[in-house]
JSON list of C-alpha atoms in Angstrom, two decimals:
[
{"chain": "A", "resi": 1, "resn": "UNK", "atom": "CA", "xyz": [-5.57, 51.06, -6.45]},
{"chain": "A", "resi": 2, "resn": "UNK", "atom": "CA", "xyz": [-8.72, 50.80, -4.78]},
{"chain": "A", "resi": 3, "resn": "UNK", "atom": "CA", "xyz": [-11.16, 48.14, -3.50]},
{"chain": "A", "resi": 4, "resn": "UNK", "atom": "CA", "xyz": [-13.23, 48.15, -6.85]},
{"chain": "A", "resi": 5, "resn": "UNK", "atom": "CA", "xyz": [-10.69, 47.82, -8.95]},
{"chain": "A", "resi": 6, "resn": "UNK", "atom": "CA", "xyz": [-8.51, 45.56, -7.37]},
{"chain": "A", "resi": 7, "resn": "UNK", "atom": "CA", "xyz": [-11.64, 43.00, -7.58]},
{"chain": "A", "resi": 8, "resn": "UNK", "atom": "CA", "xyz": [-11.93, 43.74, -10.95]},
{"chain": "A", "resi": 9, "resn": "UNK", "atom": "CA", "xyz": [-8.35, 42.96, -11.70]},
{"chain": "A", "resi": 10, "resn": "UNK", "atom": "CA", "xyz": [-9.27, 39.20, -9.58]},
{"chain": "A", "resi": 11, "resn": "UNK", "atom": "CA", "xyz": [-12.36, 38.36, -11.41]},
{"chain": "A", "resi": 12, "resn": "UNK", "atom": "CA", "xyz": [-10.05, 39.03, -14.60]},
{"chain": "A", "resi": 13, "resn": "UNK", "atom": "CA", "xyz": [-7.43, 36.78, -13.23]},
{"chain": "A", "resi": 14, "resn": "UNK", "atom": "CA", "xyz": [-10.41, 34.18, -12.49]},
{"chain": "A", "resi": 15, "resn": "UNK", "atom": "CA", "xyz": [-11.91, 34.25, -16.11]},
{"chain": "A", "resi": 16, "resn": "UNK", "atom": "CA", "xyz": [-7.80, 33.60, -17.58]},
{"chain": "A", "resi": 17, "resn": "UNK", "atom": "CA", "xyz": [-7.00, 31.28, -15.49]},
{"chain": "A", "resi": 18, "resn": "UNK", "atom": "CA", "xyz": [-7.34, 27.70, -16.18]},
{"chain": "A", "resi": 19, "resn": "UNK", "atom": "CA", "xyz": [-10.35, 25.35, -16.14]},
{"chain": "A", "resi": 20, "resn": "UNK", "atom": "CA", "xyz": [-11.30, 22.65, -13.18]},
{"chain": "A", "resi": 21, "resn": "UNK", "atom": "CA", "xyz": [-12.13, 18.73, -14.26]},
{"chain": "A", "resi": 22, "resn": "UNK", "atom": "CA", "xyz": [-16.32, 20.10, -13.73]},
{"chain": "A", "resi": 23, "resn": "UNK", "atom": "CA", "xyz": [-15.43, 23.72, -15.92]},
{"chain": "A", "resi": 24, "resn": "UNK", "atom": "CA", "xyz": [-15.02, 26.08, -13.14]},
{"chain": "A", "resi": 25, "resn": "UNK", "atom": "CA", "xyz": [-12.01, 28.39, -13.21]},
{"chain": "A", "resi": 26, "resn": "UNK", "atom": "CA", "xyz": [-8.77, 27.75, -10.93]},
{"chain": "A", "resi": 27, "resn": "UNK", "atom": "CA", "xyz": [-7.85, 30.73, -9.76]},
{"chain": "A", "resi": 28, "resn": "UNK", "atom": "CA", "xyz": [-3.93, 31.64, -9.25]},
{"chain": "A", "resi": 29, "resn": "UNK", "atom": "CA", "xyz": [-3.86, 31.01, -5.68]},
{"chain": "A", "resi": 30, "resn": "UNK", "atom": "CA", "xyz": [-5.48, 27.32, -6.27]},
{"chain": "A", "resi": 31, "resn": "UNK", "atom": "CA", "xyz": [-3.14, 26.80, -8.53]},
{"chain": "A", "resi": 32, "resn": "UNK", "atom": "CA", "xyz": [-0.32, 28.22, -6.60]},
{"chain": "A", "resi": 33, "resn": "UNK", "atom": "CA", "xyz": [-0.99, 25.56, -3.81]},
{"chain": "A", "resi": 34, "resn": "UNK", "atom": "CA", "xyz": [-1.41, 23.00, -5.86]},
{"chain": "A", "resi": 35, "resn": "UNK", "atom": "CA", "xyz": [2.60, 23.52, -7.03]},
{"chain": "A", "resi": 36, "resn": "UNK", "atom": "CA", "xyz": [3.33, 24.10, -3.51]},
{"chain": "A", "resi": 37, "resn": "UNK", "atom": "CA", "xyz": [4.55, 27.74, -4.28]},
{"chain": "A", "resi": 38, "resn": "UNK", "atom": "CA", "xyz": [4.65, 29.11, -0.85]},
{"chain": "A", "resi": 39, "resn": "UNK", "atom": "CA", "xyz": [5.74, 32.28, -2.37]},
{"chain": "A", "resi": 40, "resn": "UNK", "atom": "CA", "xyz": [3.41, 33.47, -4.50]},
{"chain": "A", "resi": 41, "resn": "UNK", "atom": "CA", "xyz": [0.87, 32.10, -1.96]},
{"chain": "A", "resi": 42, "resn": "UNK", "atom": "CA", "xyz": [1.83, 34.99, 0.21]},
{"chain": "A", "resi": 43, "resn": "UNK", "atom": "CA", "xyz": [2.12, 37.58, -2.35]},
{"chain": "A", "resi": 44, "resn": "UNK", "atom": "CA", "xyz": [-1.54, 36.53, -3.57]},
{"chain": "A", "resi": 45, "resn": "UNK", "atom": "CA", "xyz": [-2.84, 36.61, 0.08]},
{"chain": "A", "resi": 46, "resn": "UNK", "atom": "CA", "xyz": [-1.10, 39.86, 0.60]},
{"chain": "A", "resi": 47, "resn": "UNK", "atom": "CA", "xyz": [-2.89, 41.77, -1.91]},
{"chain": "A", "resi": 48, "resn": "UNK", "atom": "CA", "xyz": [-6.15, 39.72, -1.87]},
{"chain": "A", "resi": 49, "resn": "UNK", "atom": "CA", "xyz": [-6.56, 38.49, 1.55]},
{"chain": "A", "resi": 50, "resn": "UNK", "atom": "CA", "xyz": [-10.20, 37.33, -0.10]},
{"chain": "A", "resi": 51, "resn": "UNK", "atom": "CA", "xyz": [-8.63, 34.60, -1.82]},
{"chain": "A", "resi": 52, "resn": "UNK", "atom": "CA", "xyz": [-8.40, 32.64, 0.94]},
{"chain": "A", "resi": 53, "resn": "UNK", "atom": "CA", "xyz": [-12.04, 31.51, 0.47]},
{"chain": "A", "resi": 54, "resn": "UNK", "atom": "CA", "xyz": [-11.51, 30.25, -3.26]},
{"chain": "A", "resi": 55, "resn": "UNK", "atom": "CA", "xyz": [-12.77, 26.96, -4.25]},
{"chain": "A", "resi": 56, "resn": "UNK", "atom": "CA", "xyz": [-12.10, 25.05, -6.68]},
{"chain": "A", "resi": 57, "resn": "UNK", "atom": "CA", "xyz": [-14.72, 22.76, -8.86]},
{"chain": "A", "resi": 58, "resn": "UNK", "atom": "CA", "xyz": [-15.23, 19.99, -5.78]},
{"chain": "A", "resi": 59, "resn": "UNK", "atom": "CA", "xyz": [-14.73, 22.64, -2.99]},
{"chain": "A", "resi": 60, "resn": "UNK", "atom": "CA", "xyz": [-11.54, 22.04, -2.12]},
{"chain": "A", "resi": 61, "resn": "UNK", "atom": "CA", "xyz": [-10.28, 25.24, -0.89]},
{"chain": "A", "resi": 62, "resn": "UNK", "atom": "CA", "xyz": [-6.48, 26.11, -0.55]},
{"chain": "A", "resi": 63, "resn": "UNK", "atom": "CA", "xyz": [-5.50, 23.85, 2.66]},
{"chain": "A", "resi": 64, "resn": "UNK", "atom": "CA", "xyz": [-7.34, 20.72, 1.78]},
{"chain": "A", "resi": 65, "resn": "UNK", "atom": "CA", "xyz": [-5.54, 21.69, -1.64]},
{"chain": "A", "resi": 66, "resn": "UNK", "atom": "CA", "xyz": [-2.31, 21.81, -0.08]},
{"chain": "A", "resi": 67, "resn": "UNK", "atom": "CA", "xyz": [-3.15, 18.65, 2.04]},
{"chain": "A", "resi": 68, "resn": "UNK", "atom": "CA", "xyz": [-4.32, 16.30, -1.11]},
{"chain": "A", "resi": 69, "resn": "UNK", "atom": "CA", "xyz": [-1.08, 17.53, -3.20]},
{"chain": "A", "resi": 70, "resn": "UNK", "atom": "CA", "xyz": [1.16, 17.20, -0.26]},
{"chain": "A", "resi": 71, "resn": "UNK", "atom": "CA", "xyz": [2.57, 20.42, 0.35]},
{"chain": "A", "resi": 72, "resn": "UNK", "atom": "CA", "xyz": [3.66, 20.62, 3.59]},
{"chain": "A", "resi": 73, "resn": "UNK", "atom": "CA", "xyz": [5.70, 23.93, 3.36]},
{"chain": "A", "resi": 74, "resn": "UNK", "atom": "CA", "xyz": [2.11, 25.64, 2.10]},
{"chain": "A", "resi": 75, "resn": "UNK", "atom": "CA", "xyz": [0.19, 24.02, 4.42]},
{"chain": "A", "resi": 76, "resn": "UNK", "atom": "CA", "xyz": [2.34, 25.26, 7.48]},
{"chain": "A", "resi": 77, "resn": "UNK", "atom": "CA", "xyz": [2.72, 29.02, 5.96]},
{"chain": "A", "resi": 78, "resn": "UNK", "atom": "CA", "xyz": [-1.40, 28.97, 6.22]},
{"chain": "A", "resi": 79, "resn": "UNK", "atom": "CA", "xyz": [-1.32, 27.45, 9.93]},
{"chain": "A", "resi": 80, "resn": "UNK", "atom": "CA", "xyz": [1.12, 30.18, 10.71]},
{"chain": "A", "resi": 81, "resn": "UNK", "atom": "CA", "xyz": [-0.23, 33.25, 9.11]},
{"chain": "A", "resi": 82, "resn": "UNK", "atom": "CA", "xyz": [-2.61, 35.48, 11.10]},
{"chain": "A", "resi": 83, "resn": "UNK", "atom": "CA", "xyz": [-5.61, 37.11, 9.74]},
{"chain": "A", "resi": 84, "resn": "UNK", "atom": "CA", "xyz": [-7.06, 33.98, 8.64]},
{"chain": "A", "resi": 85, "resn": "UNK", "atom": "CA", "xyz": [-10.43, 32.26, 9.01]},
{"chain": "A", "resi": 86, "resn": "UNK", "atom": "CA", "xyz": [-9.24, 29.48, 10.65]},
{"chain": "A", "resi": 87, "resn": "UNK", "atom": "CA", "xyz": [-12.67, 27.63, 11.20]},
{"chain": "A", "resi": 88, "resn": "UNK", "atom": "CA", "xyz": [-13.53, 28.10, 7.92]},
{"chain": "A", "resi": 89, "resn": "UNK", "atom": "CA", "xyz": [-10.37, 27.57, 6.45]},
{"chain": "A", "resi": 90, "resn": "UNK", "atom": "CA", "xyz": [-8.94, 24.31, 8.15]},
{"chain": "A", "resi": 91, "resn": "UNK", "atom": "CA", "xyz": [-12.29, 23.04, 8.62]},
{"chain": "A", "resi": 92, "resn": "UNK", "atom": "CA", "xyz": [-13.72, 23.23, 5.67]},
{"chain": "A", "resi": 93, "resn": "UNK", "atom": "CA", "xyz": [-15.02, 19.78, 3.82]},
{"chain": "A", "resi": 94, "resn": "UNK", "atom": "CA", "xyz": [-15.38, 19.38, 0.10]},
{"chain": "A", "resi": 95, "resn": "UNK", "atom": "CA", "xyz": [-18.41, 18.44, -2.09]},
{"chain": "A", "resi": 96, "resn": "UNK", "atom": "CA", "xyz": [-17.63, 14.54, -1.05]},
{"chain": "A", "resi": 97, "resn": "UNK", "atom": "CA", "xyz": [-17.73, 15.74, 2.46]},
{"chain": "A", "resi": 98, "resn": "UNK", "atom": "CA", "xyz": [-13.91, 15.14, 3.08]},
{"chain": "A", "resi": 99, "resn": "UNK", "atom": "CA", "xyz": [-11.90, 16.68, 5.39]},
{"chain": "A", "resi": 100, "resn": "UNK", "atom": "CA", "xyz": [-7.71, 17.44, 5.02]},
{"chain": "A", "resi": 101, "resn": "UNK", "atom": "CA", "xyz": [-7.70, 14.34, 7.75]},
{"chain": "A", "resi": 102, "resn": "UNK", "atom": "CA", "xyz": [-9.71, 12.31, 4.63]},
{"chain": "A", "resi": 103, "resn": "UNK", "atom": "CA", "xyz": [-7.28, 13.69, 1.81]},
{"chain": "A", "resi": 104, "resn": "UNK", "atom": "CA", "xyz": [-4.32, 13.08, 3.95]},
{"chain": "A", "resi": 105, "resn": "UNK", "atom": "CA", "xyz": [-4.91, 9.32, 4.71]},
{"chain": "A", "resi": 106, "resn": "UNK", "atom": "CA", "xyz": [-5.86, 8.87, 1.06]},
{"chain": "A", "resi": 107, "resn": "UNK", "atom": "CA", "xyz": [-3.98, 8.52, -2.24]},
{"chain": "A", "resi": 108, "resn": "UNK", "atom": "CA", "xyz": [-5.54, 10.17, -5.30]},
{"chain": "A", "resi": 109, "resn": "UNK", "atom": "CA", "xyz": [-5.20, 8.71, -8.82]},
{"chain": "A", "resi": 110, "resn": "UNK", "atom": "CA", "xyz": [-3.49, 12.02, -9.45]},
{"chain": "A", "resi": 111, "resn": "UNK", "atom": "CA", "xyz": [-0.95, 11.57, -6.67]},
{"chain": "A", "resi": 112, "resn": "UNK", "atom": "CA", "xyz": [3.05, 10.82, -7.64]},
{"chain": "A", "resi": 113, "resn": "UNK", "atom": "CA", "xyz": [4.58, 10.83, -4.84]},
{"chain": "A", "resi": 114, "resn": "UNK", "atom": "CA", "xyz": [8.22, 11.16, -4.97]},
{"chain": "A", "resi": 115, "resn": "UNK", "atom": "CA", "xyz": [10.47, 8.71, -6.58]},
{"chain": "A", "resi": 116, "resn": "UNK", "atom": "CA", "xyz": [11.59, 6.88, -3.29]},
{"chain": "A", "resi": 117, "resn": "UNK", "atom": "CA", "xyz": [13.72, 3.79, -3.50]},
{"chain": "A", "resi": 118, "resn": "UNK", "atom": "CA", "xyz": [12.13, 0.94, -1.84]},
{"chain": "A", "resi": 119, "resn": "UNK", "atom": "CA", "xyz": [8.57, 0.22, -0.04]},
{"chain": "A", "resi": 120, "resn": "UNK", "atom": "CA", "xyz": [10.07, 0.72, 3.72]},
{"chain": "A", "resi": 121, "resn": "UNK", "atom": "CA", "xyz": [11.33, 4.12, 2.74]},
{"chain": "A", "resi": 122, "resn": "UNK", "atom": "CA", "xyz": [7.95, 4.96, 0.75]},
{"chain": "A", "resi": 123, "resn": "UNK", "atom": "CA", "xyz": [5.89, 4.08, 3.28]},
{"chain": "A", "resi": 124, "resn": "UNK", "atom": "CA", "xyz": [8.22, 5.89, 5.85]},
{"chain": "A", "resi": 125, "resn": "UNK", "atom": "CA", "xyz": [7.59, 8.84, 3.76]},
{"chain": "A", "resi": 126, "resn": "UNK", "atom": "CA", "xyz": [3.76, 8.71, 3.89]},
{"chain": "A", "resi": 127, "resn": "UNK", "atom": "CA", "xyz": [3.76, 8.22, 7.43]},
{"chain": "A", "resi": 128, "resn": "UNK", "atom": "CA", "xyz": [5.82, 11.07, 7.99]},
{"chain": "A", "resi": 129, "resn": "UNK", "atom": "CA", "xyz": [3.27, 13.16, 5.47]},
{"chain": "A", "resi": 130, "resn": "UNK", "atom": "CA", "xyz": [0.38, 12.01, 7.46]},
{"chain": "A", "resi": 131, "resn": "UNK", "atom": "CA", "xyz": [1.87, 12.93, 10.88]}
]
């Protein structure tokens, strides 16, 4: 398959995949990291080592993705892998100007964290997230 056609095949995946809160499409590996699928992360990355610079609708590109959802297993595959931008990648702000520190320290309305018994164990489990 070449070049051409294997960004045709992603801007078809873009255009199916599901819509953002502000309209804009999430693309499979956005949505990938947002699960915490490390998996098909790697497979997606693989074969479209472009996709590393998707964004979703408020710029949040895969690690502060993986940061705000708390996926620590996706955001250590990206640390690891090689061939990766990582300036652009780990530093990279959204349209609020946060940073993964920001979206790490900060609970989203979205955010369920796991059903933990107790505050002390909660909390010991947020801690241990933000480290």
């Amino acid at each position: 398959m070449s070049h051409a056609e294997k960004g045709r095949k992603k801007q078809r995946g873009k255009k199916k995949a599901g819509k953002g809160k502000r309209g804009k499409a999430q693309t499979p590996i956005l949505i990938a990291t947002k699960n915490g699928v490390t998996e098909m992360v790697e497979k997606i990355l693989e074969e479209f080592p472009v996709a590393i610079q998707d964004e979703d609708a408020e710029q949040k590109n895969v690690a502060l993705l993986a940061v705000e959802n708390r996926q620590p297993h996706v955001y250590k595959f990206l640390l690891k892998k090689e061939n990766i931008p990582t300036d652009s990648v780990f530093r990279h702000v959204d349209f609020r100007g946060n940073s993964a520190l920001h979206l790490a320290a900060t609970q989203c309305e979205e955010y369920r964290p796991w059903l933990i018994s107790g505050s002390a164990l909660q909390m010991q489990w947020e801690i241990k997230w933000f480290q």
